[in-house]
XYZ file of C-alpha atoms in Angstrom:
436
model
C 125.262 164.206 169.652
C 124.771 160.890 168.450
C 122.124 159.414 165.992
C 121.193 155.641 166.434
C 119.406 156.145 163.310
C 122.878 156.902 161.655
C 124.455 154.036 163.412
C 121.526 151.801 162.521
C 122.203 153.081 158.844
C 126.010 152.084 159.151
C 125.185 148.319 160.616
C 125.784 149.274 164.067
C 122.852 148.439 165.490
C 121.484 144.910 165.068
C 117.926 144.455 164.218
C 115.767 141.833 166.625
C 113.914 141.235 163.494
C 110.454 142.577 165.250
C 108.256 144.650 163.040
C 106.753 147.209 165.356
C 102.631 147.812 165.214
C 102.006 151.542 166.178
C 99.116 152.188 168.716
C 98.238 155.497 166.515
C 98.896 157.020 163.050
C 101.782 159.292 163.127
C 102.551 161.381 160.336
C 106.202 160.627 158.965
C 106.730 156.947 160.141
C 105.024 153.888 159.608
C 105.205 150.295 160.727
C 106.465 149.165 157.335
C 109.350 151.549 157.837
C 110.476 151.174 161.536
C 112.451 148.013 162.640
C 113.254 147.088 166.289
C 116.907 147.207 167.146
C 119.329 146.281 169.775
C 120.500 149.303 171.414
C 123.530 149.495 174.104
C 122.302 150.957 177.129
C 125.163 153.690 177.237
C 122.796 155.190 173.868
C 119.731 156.032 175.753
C 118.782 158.367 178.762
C 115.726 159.092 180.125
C 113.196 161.629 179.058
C 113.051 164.834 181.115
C 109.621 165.136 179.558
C 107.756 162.229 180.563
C 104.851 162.684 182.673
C 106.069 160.302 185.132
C 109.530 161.742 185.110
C 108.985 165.354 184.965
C 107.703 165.587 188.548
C 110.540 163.894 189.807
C 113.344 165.883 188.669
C 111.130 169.569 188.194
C 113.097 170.623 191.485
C 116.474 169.636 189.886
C 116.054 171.341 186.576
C 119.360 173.589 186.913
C 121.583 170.617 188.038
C 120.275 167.696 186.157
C 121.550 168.057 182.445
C 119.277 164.953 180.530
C 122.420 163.006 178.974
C 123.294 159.494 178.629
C 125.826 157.343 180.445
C 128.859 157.624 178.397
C 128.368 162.140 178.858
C 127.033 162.209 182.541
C 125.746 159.386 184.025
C 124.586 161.083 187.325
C 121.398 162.125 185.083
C 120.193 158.449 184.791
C 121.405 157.414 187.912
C 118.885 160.234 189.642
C 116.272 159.305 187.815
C 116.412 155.687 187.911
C 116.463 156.100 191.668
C 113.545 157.810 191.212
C 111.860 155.104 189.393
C 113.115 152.735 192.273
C 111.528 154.570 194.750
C 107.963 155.138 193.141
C 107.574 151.422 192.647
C 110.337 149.248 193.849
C 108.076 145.470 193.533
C 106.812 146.683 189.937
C 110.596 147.388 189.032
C 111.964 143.950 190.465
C 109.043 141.907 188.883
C 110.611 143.789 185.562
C 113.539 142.860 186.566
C 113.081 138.952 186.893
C 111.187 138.691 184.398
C 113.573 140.225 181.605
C 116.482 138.019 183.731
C 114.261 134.596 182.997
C 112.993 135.444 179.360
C 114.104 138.566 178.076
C 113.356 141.503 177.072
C 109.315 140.916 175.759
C 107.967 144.008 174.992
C 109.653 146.111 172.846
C 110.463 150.140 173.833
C 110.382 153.576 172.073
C 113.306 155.892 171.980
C 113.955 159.099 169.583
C 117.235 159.527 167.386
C 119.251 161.168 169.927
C 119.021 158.330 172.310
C 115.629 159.659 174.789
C 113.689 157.271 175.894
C 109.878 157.847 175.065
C 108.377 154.426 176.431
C 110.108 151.914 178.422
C 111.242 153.358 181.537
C 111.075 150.860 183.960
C 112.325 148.001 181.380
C 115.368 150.324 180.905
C 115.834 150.368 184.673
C 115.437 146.704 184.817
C 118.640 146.527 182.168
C 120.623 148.762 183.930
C 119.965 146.863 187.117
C 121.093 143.331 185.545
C 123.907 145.002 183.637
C 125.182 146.411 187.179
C 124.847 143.381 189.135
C 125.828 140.459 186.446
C 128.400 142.506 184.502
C 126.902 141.138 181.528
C 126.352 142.818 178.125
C 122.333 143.240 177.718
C 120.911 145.776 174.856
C 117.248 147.559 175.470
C 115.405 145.985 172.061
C 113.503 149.454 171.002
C 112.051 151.308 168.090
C 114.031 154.464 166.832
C 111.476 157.441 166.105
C 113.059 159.926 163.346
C 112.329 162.838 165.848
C 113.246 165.450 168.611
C 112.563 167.346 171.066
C 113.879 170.552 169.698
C 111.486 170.641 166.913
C 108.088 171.989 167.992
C 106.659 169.819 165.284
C 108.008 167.023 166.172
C 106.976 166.953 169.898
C 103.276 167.171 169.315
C 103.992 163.765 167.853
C 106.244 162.302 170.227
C 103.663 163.377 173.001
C 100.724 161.763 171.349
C 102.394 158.576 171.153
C 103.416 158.835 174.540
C 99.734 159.309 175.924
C 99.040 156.528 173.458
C 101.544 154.334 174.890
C 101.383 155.138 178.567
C 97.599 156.463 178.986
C 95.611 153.663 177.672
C 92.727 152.414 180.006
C 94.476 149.661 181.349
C 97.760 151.312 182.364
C 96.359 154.580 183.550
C 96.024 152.801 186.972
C 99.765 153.174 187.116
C 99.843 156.735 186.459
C 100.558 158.826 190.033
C 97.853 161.469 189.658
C 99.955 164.143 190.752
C 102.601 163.231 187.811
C 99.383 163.344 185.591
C 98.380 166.537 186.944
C 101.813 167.831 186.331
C 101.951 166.585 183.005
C 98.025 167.775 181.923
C 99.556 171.454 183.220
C 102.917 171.690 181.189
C 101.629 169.755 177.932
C 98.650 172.437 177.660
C 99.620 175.398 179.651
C 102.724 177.716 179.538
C 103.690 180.105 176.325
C 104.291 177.188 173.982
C 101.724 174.680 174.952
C 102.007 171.406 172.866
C 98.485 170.594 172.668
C 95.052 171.742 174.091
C 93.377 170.037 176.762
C 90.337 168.601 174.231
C 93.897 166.993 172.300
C 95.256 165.336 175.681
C 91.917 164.035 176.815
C 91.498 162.355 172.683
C 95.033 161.352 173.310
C 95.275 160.122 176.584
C 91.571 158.238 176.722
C 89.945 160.680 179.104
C 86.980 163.161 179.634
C 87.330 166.369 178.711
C 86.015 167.982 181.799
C 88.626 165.342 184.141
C 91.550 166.747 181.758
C 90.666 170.109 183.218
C 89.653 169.235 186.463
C 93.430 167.465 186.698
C 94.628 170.749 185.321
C 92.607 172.682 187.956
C 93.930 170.751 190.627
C 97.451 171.222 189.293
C 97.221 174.885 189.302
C 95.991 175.281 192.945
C 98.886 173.050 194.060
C 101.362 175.146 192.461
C 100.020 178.632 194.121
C 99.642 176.343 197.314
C 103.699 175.552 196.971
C 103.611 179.140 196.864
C 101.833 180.049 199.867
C 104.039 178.153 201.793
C 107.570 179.781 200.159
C 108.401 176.429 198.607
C 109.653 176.316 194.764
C 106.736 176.515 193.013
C 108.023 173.256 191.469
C 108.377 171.289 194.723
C 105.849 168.692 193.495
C 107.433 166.322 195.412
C 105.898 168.103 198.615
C 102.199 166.777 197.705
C 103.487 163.905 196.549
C 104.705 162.844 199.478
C 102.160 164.366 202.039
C 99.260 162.461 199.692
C 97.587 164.952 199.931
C 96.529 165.210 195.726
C 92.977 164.619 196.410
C 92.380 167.596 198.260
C 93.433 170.289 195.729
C 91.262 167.768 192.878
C 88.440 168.719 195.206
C 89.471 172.229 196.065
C 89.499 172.933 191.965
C 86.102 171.345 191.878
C 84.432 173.444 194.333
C 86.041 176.685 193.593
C 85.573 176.384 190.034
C 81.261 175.424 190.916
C 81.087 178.437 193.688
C 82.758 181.224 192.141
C 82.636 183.455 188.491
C 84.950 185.974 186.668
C 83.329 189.301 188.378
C 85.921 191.378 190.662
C 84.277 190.383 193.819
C 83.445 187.119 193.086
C 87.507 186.556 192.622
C 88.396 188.254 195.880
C 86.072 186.259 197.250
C 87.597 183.196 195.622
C 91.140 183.916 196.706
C 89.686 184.277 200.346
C 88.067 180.710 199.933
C 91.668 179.679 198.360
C 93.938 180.961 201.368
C 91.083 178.903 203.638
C 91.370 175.656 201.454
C 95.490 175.990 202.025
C 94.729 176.306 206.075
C 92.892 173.593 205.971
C 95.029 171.595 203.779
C 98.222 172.758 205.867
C 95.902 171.598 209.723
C 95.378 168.362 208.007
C 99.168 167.556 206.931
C 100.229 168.795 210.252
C 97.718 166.435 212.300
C 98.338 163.372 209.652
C 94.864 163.185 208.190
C 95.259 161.812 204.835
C 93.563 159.596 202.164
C 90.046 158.883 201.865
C 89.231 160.644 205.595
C 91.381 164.199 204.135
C 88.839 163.797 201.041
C 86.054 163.195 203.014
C 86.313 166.391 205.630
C 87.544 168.766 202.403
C 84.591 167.800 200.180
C 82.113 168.127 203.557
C 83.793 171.497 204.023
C 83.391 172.736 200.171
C 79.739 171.097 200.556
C 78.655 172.729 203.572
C 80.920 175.706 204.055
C 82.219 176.968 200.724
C 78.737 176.137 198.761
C 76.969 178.319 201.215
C 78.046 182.042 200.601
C 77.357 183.012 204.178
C 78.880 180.447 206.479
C 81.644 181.030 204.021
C 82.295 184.274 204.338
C 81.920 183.425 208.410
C 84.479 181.107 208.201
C 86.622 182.807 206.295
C 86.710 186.093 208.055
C 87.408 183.752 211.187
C 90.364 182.116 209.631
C 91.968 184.508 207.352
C 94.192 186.511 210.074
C 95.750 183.156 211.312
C 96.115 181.976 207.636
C 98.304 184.490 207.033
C 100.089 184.500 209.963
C 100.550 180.654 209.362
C 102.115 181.725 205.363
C 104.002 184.550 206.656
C 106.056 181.999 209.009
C 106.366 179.501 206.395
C 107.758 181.568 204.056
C 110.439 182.539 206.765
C 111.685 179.280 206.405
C 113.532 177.421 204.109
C 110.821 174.637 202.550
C 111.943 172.135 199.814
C 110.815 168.943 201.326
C 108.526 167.158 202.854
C 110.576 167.185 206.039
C 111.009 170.639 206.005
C 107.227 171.440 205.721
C 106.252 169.150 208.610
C 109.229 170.812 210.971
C 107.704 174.342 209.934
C 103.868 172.884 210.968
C 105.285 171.869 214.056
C 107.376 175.002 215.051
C 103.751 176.771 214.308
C 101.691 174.445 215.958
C 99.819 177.099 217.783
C 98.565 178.712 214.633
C 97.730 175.666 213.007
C 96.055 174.066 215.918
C 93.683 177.293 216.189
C 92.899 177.051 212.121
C 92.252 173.379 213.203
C 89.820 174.370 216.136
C 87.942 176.176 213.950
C 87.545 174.159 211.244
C 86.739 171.386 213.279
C 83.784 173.438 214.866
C 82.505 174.892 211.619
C 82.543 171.279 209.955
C 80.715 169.680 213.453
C 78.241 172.581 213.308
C 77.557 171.751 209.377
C 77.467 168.278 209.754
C 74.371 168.470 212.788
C 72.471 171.328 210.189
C 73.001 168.461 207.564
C 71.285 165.924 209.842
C 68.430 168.417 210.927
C 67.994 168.627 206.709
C 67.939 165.412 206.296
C 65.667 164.635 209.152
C 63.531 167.285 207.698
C 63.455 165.976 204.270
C 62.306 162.487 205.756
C 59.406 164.089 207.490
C 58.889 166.418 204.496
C 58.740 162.736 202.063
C 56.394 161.439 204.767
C 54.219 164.117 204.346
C 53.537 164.060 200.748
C 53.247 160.014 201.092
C 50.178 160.631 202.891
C 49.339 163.878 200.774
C 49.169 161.565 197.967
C 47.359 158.525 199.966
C 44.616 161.543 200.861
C 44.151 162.499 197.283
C 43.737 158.863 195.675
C 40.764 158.588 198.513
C 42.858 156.837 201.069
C 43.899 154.305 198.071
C 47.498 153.298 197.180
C 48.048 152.962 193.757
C 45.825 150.881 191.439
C 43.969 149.455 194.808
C 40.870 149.409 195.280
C 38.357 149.071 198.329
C 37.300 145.882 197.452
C 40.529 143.553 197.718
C 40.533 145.117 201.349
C 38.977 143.388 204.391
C 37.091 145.014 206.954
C 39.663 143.634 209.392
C 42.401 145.424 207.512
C 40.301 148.518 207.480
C 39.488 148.787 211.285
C 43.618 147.753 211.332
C 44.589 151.014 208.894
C 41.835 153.491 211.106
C 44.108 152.219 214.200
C 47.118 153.415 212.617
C 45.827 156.515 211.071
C 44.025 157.080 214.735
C 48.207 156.555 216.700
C 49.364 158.804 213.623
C 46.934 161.885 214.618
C 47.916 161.911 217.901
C 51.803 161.617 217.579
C 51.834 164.444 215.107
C 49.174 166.295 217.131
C 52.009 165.795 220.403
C 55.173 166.167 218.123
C 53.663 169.616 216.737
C 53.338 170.632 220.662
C 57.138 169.725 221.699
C 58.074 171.762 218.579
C 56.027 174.762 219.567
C 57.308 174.550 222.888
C 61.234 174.114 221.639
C 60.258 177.226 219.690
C 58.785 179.197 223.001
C 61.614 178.304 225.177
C 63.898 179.365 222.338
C 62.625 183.003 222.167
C 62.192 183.153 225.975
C 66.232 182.658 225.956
């Protein structure tokens, strides 16, 4: 295996004559002791375990063997495809950018030649190296560490988040990648860190560390429902449908505790979410309207135990008809999924028919509550006029004409008789109602 720090020892590597600044402390290295080098390209490879990576290539774990150019350059090739694909404008601004001025901000990579930050600039190299035939060099920092020291990687993840997480490049972080990357950093039988260390780390709130881990956990038992690798990130990914299982973490984790039948109850609610979720791929509601009719169903159907249990009971037959024949099938992609949807359109159209009813018939109770609550804020408006003597606030009689006061007895006088006639049409709604 090589070592660039043994080649950088030896003269082979030349030194830009950069003197790195380190975003955090790191126990072992220092800025005074790192340089920035020159490095061939044929060194480095990409890192398997970069949140941004690892989603990518988590289908492709047995094939893919992380390896640089000059031992099998298929590895880089995927992934740089990869990279392409995500974000082909950000990767050609890169591109012309490093073409016109070089190289300007330095990268990270660990002894062994894994690439810890700079991605995209090393993608950008490749690219120019490819099409110009030109010699170019990615100008990076060499960490004394690796990946097959447990140690070690606590250290090269923390300078990772603080590379790649900081507020103002978090916007470029997919979330499902983040989700993915929250999950196997903290989860698993040799976590790295906890989630209170990733959200110090990474710049983020505790509780949206574990809602992102949430989220992560009910895609991966949703890749499950439908017989796909469990792995299949990609899936989500592509359907964007992320948001949904964010929500679906945050209402099952509000509605539901640790007793026996509080769980069943949950995994009901669960199988319901993925019918949902399934109806809404198949019908190509996504984005912001997908978020908006999951969080109106967790607000008005899963946050009220009854019409949950209605709608669940209604569903749940169907639902696992609908996993049954997707696990028939052979699902890896996104393709695959929407060709299984279709050849059960029946089942998914009657999950949709009832969804769409119970989320109509919650939405018209929400307007009767909110109608009521107007009436109900009305009410106490005058409650309170009554009890300050038909005076609002620090008024008083006397800064009010006798004009103004024959004008408020009007009003009060049209306001007796439209409740007195609204209270009738109610009591009569309520008569015809019980004669039916």
């Amino acid at each position: 295996m090589i070592s660039l720090i043994k080649l950088a020892n030896e003269g082979k590597l030349e030194k830009t004559g950069a003197k790195p600044k380190l975003p955090i402390k790191v126990n072992g290295v220092s800025s005074e002791t790192l340089d920035v080098y020159k490095i061939p390209l044929e060194y480095l490879y990409y890192n398997d375990k970069n949140g941004r990576i690892a989603t990518g290539i988590s289908q492709y774990q047995d094939e893919l063997n992380p390896a640089n150019d000059q031992d099998a350059p298929q590895y880089n090739n995927f992934v740089a495809n990869l990279i392409k694909k995500d974000n082909l404008a950000a990767l050609k601004r890169t591109e012309k950018s490093i073409a016109a001025s070089g190289q300007q901000v330095y990268g990270y990579v660990l002894d062994d030649g894994r690439i810890v930050d700079g991605n995209r600039r090393f993608t950008a190299l490749r690219d120019i190296k490819q099409s110009t035939g030109k010699t170019v060099y990615f100008e990076a920092v060499v960490l004394p560490f690796s990946y097959n020291k447990k140690a070690e990687r606590v250290k090269i993840k923390k300078l990772e988040l603080a590379l790649q997480m900081g507020v103002e490049e978090r916007k470029d972080y997919d979330p499902v990648d983040l989700a993915v990357d929250i999950y196997q950093t903290t989860s698993g039988n040799y976590p790295i860190m906890t989630q209170a260390d990733y959200a110090a780390d990474s710049h983020m709130r505790l509780n949206e560390v574990k809602k992102y881990y949430d989220g992560a956990v009910y895609m991966r038992k949703f890749l499950q429902f439908i017989g796909a690798p469990e792995n299949a990130y990609n899936i989500v990914k592509e359907s964007k449908v992320w948001s949904l299982f964010y929500e679906m973490g945050k209402s099952l984790s509000k509605n539901f505790g640790n007793s026996p039948d509080s769980q069943v109850h949950k995994n009901e609610t669960m199988n319901s979410y993925f019918g949902v979720i399934l109806y809404q791929i198949h019908v190509g509601v996504i984005g912001n309207t997908a978020r908006t009719h999951i969080r109106q169903y967790g607000r008005n159907v899963v946050n009220n135990s009854d019409n949950n249990r209605k709608f669940n009971n209604s569903i749940t037959n169907m639902v696992d008809d609908l996993s049954d024949a997707l696990q028939n099938n052979d699902i890896n992609t996104t393709s695959d999924l929407m060709q299984s949807l279709t050849d059960e359109d029946k089942t998914v159209e009657s999950i949709g028919d009832t969804f769409e009813a119970y989320k109509q018939n919650a939405l018209n109770s929400e307007s009767v509550d909110k109608f009521i609550r107007n009436i109900k804020q009305n009410v106490k408006y005058y409650h309170d006029l009554n009890e300050n003597n038909g005076l609002f606030g620090n008024l008083r009689y006397s800064e009010v004409s006798e004009g103004q006061l024959k004008t408020l007895q009007k009003y009060m006088r049209d306001l007796n008789q439209l409740s007195k006639e609204l209270f009738n049409k109610y009591g009569n709604e309520i008569k015809q109602s019980n004669n039916h």
